[in-house]
């Protein structure tokens, strides 16, 4: 164990309490959007980054809903994702035409991953209504025409960790979102 958690965070961007408050606010927005729909609601969490956010959000959304998960991997240079997405774990159901699908993701960054996923869900799973819910939105780096429908925080172009987000698989368990010190990934 050579990564010291306390010394890895440059600055806290979203505190535990701020996240709790925002999750409640977007849960109400999500309820209002779906409450009169005839279709069932599927919350689709993208592993692994969404796991903490998904667990908190699904408890706050007071609507009947199902959950499923996908694990996607994108091959890109360093911290930048590419459009080349590989499905590491797929959906249980093939036909989702009876569902409204709410994608739950940790962060919308370049948009490459979710742009690909939305098209994939339409093409392979007959999805008609797809919305995007993310904890974080980093619009400065967007490469694809895609935006967040239900979002908690817009953040600057910094590498962030915590509340599900990792650096080399570490720090997902931090209860807040913080900026990772540059010296950690630049050394
Ligand atoms: P995009 O939108 O670029 O994002 O396809 C794909 C995935 O990149 C990860 N990502 C981050 N992970 N800190 C992280 O821990 C970050 O600042 C960050 N920015 C992007 C994330 O897994 C996202 O799903
Ligand atoms: Mg992710």
PDB file of C-alpha atoms and ligand atoms in Angstrom:
ATOM      1  CA  UNK A   1       0.000   0.000   0.000  1.00  0.00           C
ATOM      2  CA  UNK A   2       2.065   2.922  -1.207  1.00  0.00           C
ATOM      3  CA  UNK A   3      -0.666   5.432  -2.048  1.00  0.00           C
ATOM      4  CA  UNK A   4      -1.419   7.689   0.886  1.00  0.00           C
ATOM      5  CA  UNK A   5      -5.083   8.650   0.578  1.00  0.00           C
ATOM      6  CA  UNK A   6      -4.882  11.790   2.711  1.00  0.00           C
ATOM      7  CA  UNK A   7      -1.996  13.215   0.731  1.00  0.00           C
ATOM      8  CA  UNK A   8      -3.350  12.369  -2.734  1.00  0.00           C
ATOM      9  CA  UNK A   9      -6.120  14.966  -2.853  1.00  0.00           C
ATOM     10  CA  UNK A  10      -5.207  18.479  -3.985  1.00  0.00           C
ATOM     11  CA  UNK A  11      -8.644  19.928  -3.186  1.00  0.00           C
ATOM     12  CA  UNK A  12     -12.116  18.618  -2.432  1.00  0.00           C
ATOM     13  CA  UNK A  13     -14.452  19.544  -5.307  1.00  0.00           C
ATOM     14  CA  UNK A  14     -17.706  17.992  -4.084  1.00  0.00           C
ATOM     15  CA  UNK A  15     -18.065  17.218  -0.388  1.00  0.00           C
ATOM     16  CA  UNK A  16     -20.037  14.316   1.003  1.00  0.00           C
ATOM     17  CA  UNK A  17     -22.854  16.645   2.087  1.00  0.00           C
ATOM     18  CA  UNK A  18     -22.955  18.539  -1.200  1.00  0.00           C
ATOM     19  CA  UNK A  19     -23.260  15.237  -3.048  1.00  0.00           C
ATOM     20  CA  UNK A  20     -26.088  14.077  -0.764  1.00  0.00           C
ATOM     21  CA  UNK A  21     -28.022  17.289  -1.392  1.00  0.00           C
ATOM     22  CA  UNK A  22     -27.537  17.161  -5.168  1.00  0.00           C
ATOM     23  CA  UNK A  23     -28.543  13.503  -5.357  1.00  0.00           C
ATOM     24  CA  UNK A  24     -31.855  14.406  -3.686  1.00  0.00           C
ATOM     25  CA  UNK A  25     -32.433  17.287  -6.105  1.00  0.00           C
ATOM     26  CA  UNK A  26     -31.842  15.240  -9.250  1.00  0.00           C
ATOM     27  CA  UNK A  27     -33.892  12.360  -7.813  1.00  0.00           C
ATOM     28  CA  UNK A  28     -36.888  14.741  -7.738  1.00  0.00           C
ATOM     29  CA  UNK A  29     -36.165  15.818 -11.340  1.00  0.00           C
ATOM     30  CA  UNK A  30     -35.990  12.174 -12.402  1.00  0.00           C
ATOM     31  CA  UNK A  31     -39.274  11.361 -10.639  1.00  0.00           C
ATOM     32  CA  UNK A  32     -40.995  14.311 -12.303  1.00  0.00           C
ATOM     33  CA  UNK A  33     -39.735  13.312 -15.721  1.00  0.00           C
ATOM     34  CA  UNK A  34     -40.788   9.643 -15.511  1.00  0.00           C
ATOM     35  CA  UNK A  35     -43.750   9.624 -13.140  1.00  0.00           C
ATOM     36  CA  UNK A  36     -46.500   9.694 -15.788  1.00  0.00           C
ATOM     37  CA  UNK A  37     -44.790   7.408 -18.281  1.00  0.00           C
ATOM     38  CA  UNK A  38     -46.487   4.198 -19.389  1.00  0.00           C
ATOM     39  CA  UNK A  39     -43.130   2.482 -19.740  1.00  0.00           C
ATOM     40  CA  UNK A  40     -41.069   0.811 -17.049  1.00  0.00           C
ATOM     41  CA  UNK A  41     -37.887   2.516 -15.856  1.00  0.00           C
ATOM     42  CA  UNK A  42     -34.514   0.821 -16.145  1.00  0.00           C
ATOM     43  CA  UNK A  43     -31.592   2.460 -14.370  1.00  0.00           C
ATOM     44  CA  UNK A  44     -28.494   1.323 -16.223  1.00  0.00           C
ATOM     45  CA  UNK A  45     -25.301   1.781 -14.224  1.00  0.00           C
ATOM     46  CA  UNK A  46     -21.960   1.808 -16.002  1.00  0.00           C
ATOM     47  CA  UNK A  47     -19.359  -0.095 -14.000  1.00  0.00           C
ATOM     48  CA  UNK A  48     -17.265   0.453 -12.147  1.00  0.00           C
ATOM     49  CA  UNK A  49     -17.296   4.234 -11.746  1.00  0.00           C
ATOM     50  CA  UNK A  50     -21.045   4.664 -11.217  1.00  0.00           C
ATOM     51  CA  UNK A  51     -21.393   2.159  -8.399  1.00  0.00           C
ATOM     52  CA  UNK A  52     -21.439   4.559  -5.428  1.00  0.00           C
ATOM     53  CA  UNK A  53     -23.582   7.151  -7.195  1.00  0.00           C
ATOM     54  CA  UNK A  54     -26.004   4.509  -8.478  1.00  0.00           C
ATOM     55  CA  UNK A  55     -26.470   2.999  -5.012  1.00  0.00           C
ATOM     56  CA  UNK A  56     -27.269   6.387  -3.481  1.00  0.00           C
ATOM     57  CA  UNK A  57     -29.442   7.587  -6.364  1.00  0.00           C
ATOM     58  CA  UNK A  58     -31.628   4.492  -6.681  1.00  0.00           C
ATOM     59  CA  UNK A  59     -32.612   4.781  -3.009  1.00  0.00           C
ATOM     60  CA  UNK A  60     -33.696   8.398  -3.547  1.00  0.00           C
ATOM     61  CA  UNK A  61     -35.754   7.896  -6.703  1.00  0.00           C
ATOM     62  CA  UNK A  62     -39.188   6.966  -5.421  1.00  0.00           C
ATOM     63  CA  UNK A  63     -40.524   5.251  -8.511  1.00  0.00           C
ATOM     64  CA  UNK A  64     -40.859   1.571  -9.424  1.00  0.00           C
ATOM     65  CA  UNK A  65     -37.671   0.723 -11.284  1.00  0.00           C
ATOM     66  CA  UNK A  66     -35.346  -2.037 -12.364  1.00  0.00           C
ATOM     67  CA  UNK A  67     -31.564  -1.880 -12.424  1.00  0.00           C
ATOM     68  CA  UNK A  68     -28.952  -3.415 -14.645  1.00  0.00           C
ATOM     69  CA  UNK A  69     -25.267  -2.787 -15.260  1.00  0.00           C
ATOM     70  CA  UNK A  70     -22.805  -2.765 -18.127  1.00  0.00           C
ATOM     71  CA  UNK A  71     -19.050  -2.716 -18.003  1.00  0.00           C
ATOM     72  CA  UNK A  72     -17.411  -0.927 -20.888  1.00  0.00           C
ATOM     73  CA  UNK A  73     -13.825  -0.456 -21.721  1.00  0.00           C
ATOM     74  CA  UNK A  74     -12.387   2.095 -24.071  1.00  0.00           C
ATOM     75  CA  UNK A  75      -8.977   1.989 -25.572  1.00  0.00           C
ATOM     76  CA  UNK A  76      -7.416   5.399 -25.706  1.00  0.00           C
ATOM     77  CA  UNK A  77      -4.239   7.227 -24.893  1.00  0.00           C
ATOM     78  CA  UNK A  78      -3.680   7.651 -21.149  1.00  0.00           C
ATOM     79  CA  UNK A  79      -6.624   9.311 -19.434  1.00  0.00           C
ATOM     80  CA  UNK A  80      -8.421  10.184 -22.698  1.00  0.00           C
ATOM     81  CA  UNK A  81     -11.035   7.736 -23.922  1.00  0.00           C
ATOM     82  CA  UNK A  82     -11.463   6.852 -27.569  1.00  0.00           C
ATOM     83  CA  UNK A  83     -14.450   5.837 -29.642  1.00  0.00           C
ATOM     84  CA  UNK A  84     -13.280   2.210 -29.602  1.00  0.00           C
ATOM     85  CA  UNK A  85     -15.518   0.722 -26.954  1.00  0.00           C
ATOM     86  CA  UNK A  86     -15.552  -2.931 -25.932  1.00  0.00           C
ATOM     87  CA  UNK A  87     -18.380  -4.455 -23.867  1.00  0.00           C
ATOM     88  CA  UNK A  88     -16.864  -6.350 -20.925  1.00  0.00           C
ATOM     89  CA  UNK A  89     -20.235  -7.182 -19.383  1.00  0.00           C
ATOM     90  CA  UNK A  90     -23.513  -6.717 -21.232  1.00  0.00           C
ATOM     91  CA  UNK A  91     -27.195  -6.340 -20.466  1.00  0.00           C
ATOM     92  CA  UNK A  92     -29.426  -9.145 -19.228  1.00  0.00           C
ATOM     93  CA  UNK A  93     -32.406  -8.298 -21.479  1.00  0.00           C
ATOM     94  CA  UNK A  94     -32.128  -8.037 -25.249  1.00  0.00           C
ATOM     95  CA  UNK A  95     -35.325  -6.133 -26.031  1.00  0.00           C
ATOM     96  CA  UNK A  96     -35.691  -2.904 -24.070  1.00  0.00           C
ATOM     97  CA  UNK A  97     -38.468  -1.357 -26.163  1.00  0.00           C
ATOM     98  CA  UNK A  98     -40.808  -1.468 -23.134  1.00  0.00           C
ATOM     99  CA  UNK A  99     -38.389   0.523 -20.991  1.00  0.00           C
ATOM    100  CA  UNK A 100     -37.311   4.085 -20.493  1.00  0.00           C
ATOM    101  CA  UNK A 101     -33.571   3.759 -20.019  1.00  0.00           C
ATOM    102  CA  UNK A 102     -31.703   6.069 -17.654  1.00  0.00           C
ATOM    103  CA  UNK A 103     -27.947   5.661 -18.042  1.00  0.00           C
ATOM    104  CA  UNK A 104     -26.165   6.359 -14.747  1.00  0.00           C
ATOM    105  CA  UNK A 105     -22.490   7.205 -15.109  1.00  0.00           C
ATOM    106  CA  UNK A 106     -19.799   8.789 -12.970  1.00  0.00           C
ATOM    107  CA  UNK A 107     -18.658  11.448 -15.441  1.00  0.00           C
ATOM    108  CA  UNK A 108     -19.301  12.759 -18.934  1.00  0.00           C
ATOM    109  CA  UNK A 109     -15.904  13.797 -20.219  1.00  0.00           C
ATOM    110  CA  UNK A 110     -15.046  13.599 -23.933  1.00  0.00           C
ATOM    111  CA  UNK A 111     -18.450  11.945 -24.496  1.00  0.00           C
ATOM    112  CA  UNK A 112     -16.933   9.140 -26.550  1.00  0.00           C
ATOM    113  CA  UNK A 113     -18.170   6.368 -24.250  1.00  0.00           C
ATOM    114  CA  UNK A 114     -21.766   7.534 -23.839  1.00  0.00           C
ATOM    115  CA  UNK A 115     -22.144   8.659 -27.458  1.00  0.00           C
ATOM    116  CA  UNK A 116     -21.223   5.148 -28.497  1.00  0.00           C
ATOM    117  CA  UNK A 117     -23.472   3.585 -25.825  1.00  0.00           C
ATOM    118  CA  UNK A 118     -26.589   5.554 -26.768  1.00  0.00           C
ATOM    119  CA  UNK A 119     -26.241   4.476 -30.392  1.00  0.00           C
ATOM    120  CA  UNK A 120     -25.544   0.892 -29.341  1.00  0.00           C
ATOM    121  CA  UNK A 121     -28.659   0.756 -27.120  1.00  0.00           C
ATOM    122  CA  UNK A 122     -30.850   2.086 -29.936  1.00  0.00           C
ATOM    123  CA  UNK A 123     -29.380  -0.306 -32.474  1.00  0.00           C
ATOM    124  CA  UNK A 124     -29.044  -3.538 -30.469  1.00  0.00           C
ATOM    125  CA  UNK A 125     -31.656  -3.194 -27.701  1.00  0.00           C
ATOM    126  CA  UNK A 126     -34.468  -1.240 -29.446  1.00  0.00           C
ATOM    127  CA  UNK A 127     -34.273   1.586 -26.923  1.00  0.00           C
ATOM    128  CA  UNK A 128     -36.361   4.625 -27.773  1.00  0.00           C
ATOM    129  CA  UNK A 129     -36.183   6.848 -24.718  1.00  0.00           C
ATOM    130  CA  UNK A 130     -32.632   7.120 -23.365  1.00  0.00           C
ATOM    131  CA  UNK A 131     -31.572   9.769 -20.864  1.00  0.00           C
ATOM    132  CA  UNK A 132     -28.203  10.418 -19.259  1.00  0.00           C
ATOM    133  CA  UNK A 133     -27.604  10.986 -15.569  1.00  0.00           C
ATOM    134  CA  UNK A 134     -24.085  11.707 -14.342  1.00  0.00           C
ATOM    135  CA  UNK A 135     -22.518  12.794 -11.103  1.00  0.00           C
ATOM    136  CA  UNK A 136     -20.014  14.979 -12.949  1.00  0.00           C
ATOM    137  CA  UNK A 137     -19.860  16.848 -16.220  1.00  0.00           C
ATOM    138  CA  UNK A 138     -16.522  18.030 -17.630  1.00  0.00           C
ATOM    139  CA  UNK A 139     -17.711  19.991 -20.699  1.00  0.00           C
ATOM    140  CA  UNK A 140     -14.296  21.489 -21.576  1.00  0.00           C
ATOM    141  CA  UNK A 141     -13.114  18.220 -23.099  1.00  0.00           C
ATOM    142  CA  UNK A 142     -16.234  17.264 -25.059  1.00  0.00           C
ATOM    143  CA  UNK A 143     -15.571  15.672 -28.464  1.00  0.00           C
ATOM    144  CA  UNK A 144     -19.055  14.316 -29.227  1.00  0.00           C
ATOM    145  CA  UNK A 145     -22.473  16.010 -29.485  1.00  0.00           C
ATOM    146  CA  UNK A 146     -23.893  14.625 -26.259  1.00  0.00           C
ATOM    147  CA  UNK A 147     -25.046  16.242 -23.016  1.00  0.00           C
ATOM    148  CA  UNK A 148     -26.229  15.382 -19.529  1.00  0.00           C
ATOM    149  CA  UNK A 149     -29.983  15.293 -18.839  1.00  0.00           C
ATOM    150  CA  UNK A 150     -29.767  14.923 -15.058  1.00  0.00           C
ATOM    151  CA  UNK A 151     -26.437  16.083 -13.631  1.00  0.00           C
ATOM    152  CA  UNK A 152     -25.093  16.978 -10.217  1.00  0.00           C
ATOM    153  CA  UNK A 153     -21.897  18.997 -10.765  1.00  0.00           C
ATOM    154  CA  UNK A 154     -20.102  20.695 -13.659  1.00  0.00           C
ATOM    155  CA  UNK A 155     -16.368  20.556 -13.003  1.00  0.00           C
ATOM    156  CA  UNK A 156     -13.206  22.064 -14.530  1.00  0.00           C
ATOM    157  CA  UNK A 157     -10.758  20.036 -16.607  1.00  0.00           C
ATOM    158  CA  UNK A 158      -8.966  18.287 -13.749  1.00  0.00           C
ATOM    159  CA  UNK A 159      -8.436  14.612 -13.037  1.00  0.00           C
ATOM    160  CA  UNK A 160     -10.776  13.703 -10.199  1.00  0.00           C
ATOM    161  CA  UNK A 161     -11.067  10.754  -7.844  1.00  0.00           C
ATOM    162  CA  UNK A 162     -13.471   9.452  -5.224  1.00  0.00           C
ATOM    163  CA  UNK A 163     -17.160   8.514  -4.903  1.00  0.00           C
ATOM    164  CA  UNK A 164     -16.626   5.772  -7.482  1.00  0.00           C
ATOM    165  CA  UNK A 165     -13.945   7.449  -9.603  1.00  0.00           C
ATOM    166  CA  UNK A 166     -10.518   5.893  -9.580  1.00  0.00           C
ATOM    167  CA  UNK A 167      -6.880   6.437 -10.320  1.00  0.00           C
ATOM    168  CA  UNK A 168      -5.379   3.038 -11.201  1.00  0.00           C
ATOM    169  CA  UNK A 169      -8.376   1.393  -9.495  1.00  0.00           C
ATOM    170  CA  UNK A 170      -7.698   3.170  -6.198  1.00  0.00           C
ATOM    171  CA  UNK A 171      -9.672   5.889  -4.374  1.00  0.00           C
ATOM    172  CA  UNK A 172     -13.156   4.731  -5.463  1.00  0.00           C
ATOM    173  CA  UNK A 173     -14.053   4.402  -1.796  1.00  0.00           C
ATOM    174  CA  UNK A 174     -13.463   8.069  -0.879  1.00  0.00           C
ATOM    175  CA  UNK A 175     -16.859   9.518   0.150  1.00  0.00           C
ATOM    176  CA  UNK A 176     -16.207  12.810  -1.698  1.00  0.00           C
ATOM    177  CA  UNK A 177     -14.858  13.914  -5.102  1.00  0.00           C
ATOM    178  CA  UNK A 178     -11.426  15.497  -5.079  1.00  0.00           C
ATOM    179  CA  UNK A 179      -8.793  16.655  -7.538  1.00  0.00           C
ATOM    180  CA  UNK A 180      -5.894  14.202  -7.703  1.00  0.00           C
ATOM    181  CA  UNK A 181      -2.513  15.813  -7.086  1.00  0.00           C
ATOM    182  CA  UNK A 182      -0.613  16.112 -10.338  1.00  0.00           C
ATOM    183  CA  UNK A 183       2.582  14.775  -8.790  1.00  0.00           C
ATOM    184  CA  UNK A 184       0.836  11.418  -8.375  1.00  0.00           C
ATOM    185  CA  UNK A 185       0.079  10.847 -12.050  1.00  0.00           C
ATOM    186  CA  UNK A 186       2.936  12.849 -13.513  1.00  0.00           C
ATOM    187  CA  UNK A 187       5.719  11.110 -11.674  1.00  0.00           C
TER     188      UNK A 187
HETATM  189  P1  LIG B   1     -15.532   9.851 -21.774  1.00  0.00           P
HETATM  190  O1  LIG B   1     -16.723  10.792 -21.693  1.00  0.00           O
HETATM  191  O2  LIG B   1     -14.261  10.608 -22.056  1.00  0.00           O
HETATM  192  O3  LIG B   1     -15.358   9.224 -20.331  1.00  0.00           O
HETATM  193  O4  LIG B   1     -15.736   8.749 -22.774  1.00  0.00           O
HETATM  194  C1  LIG B   1     -15.114   7.891 -20.180  1.00  0.00           C
HETATM  195  C2  LIG B   1     -14.673   7.494 -18.829  1.00  0.00           C
HETATM  196  O5  LIG B   1     -13.457   8.142 -18.508  1.00  0.00           O
HETATM  197  C3  LIG B   1     -13.300   8.141 -17.136  1.00  0.00           C
HETATM  198  N1  LIG B   1     -12.909   9.478 -16.686  1.00  0.00           N
HETATM  199  C4  LIG B   1     -12.411   9.748 -15.485  1.00  0.00           C
HETATM  200  N2  LIG B   1     -12.149   8.932 -14.452  1.00  0.00           N
HETATM  201  N3  LIG B   1     -11.359  10.770 -13.225  1.00  0.00           N
HETATM  202  C5  LIG B   1     -11.631   9.454 -13.312  1.00  0.00           C
HETATM  203  O6  LIG B   1     -11.417   8.710 -12.359  1.00  0.00           O
HETATM  204  C6  LIG B   1     -11.586  11.656 -14.225  1.00  0.00           C
HETATM  205  O7  LIG B   1     -11.328  12.852 -14.087  1.00  0.00           O
HETATM  206  C7  LIG B   1     -12.140  11.102 -15.431  1.00  0.00           C
HETATM  207  N4  LIG B   1     -12.491  11.663 -16.606  1.00  0.00           N
HETATM  208  C8  LIG B   1     -12.970  10.609 -17.358  1.00  0.00           C
HETATM  209  C9  LIG B   1     -14.615   7.709 -16.548  1.00  0.00           C
HETATM  210  O8  LIG B   1     -14.523   6.365 -16.156  1.00  0.00           O
HETATM  211  C10 LIG B   1     -15.578   7.842 -17.680  1.00  0.00           C
HETATM  212  O9  LIG B   1     -16.637   6.954 -17.518  1.00  0.00           O
HETATM  213 MG1  LIG B   2     -16.507   5.131 -16.090  1.00  0.00          MG
END
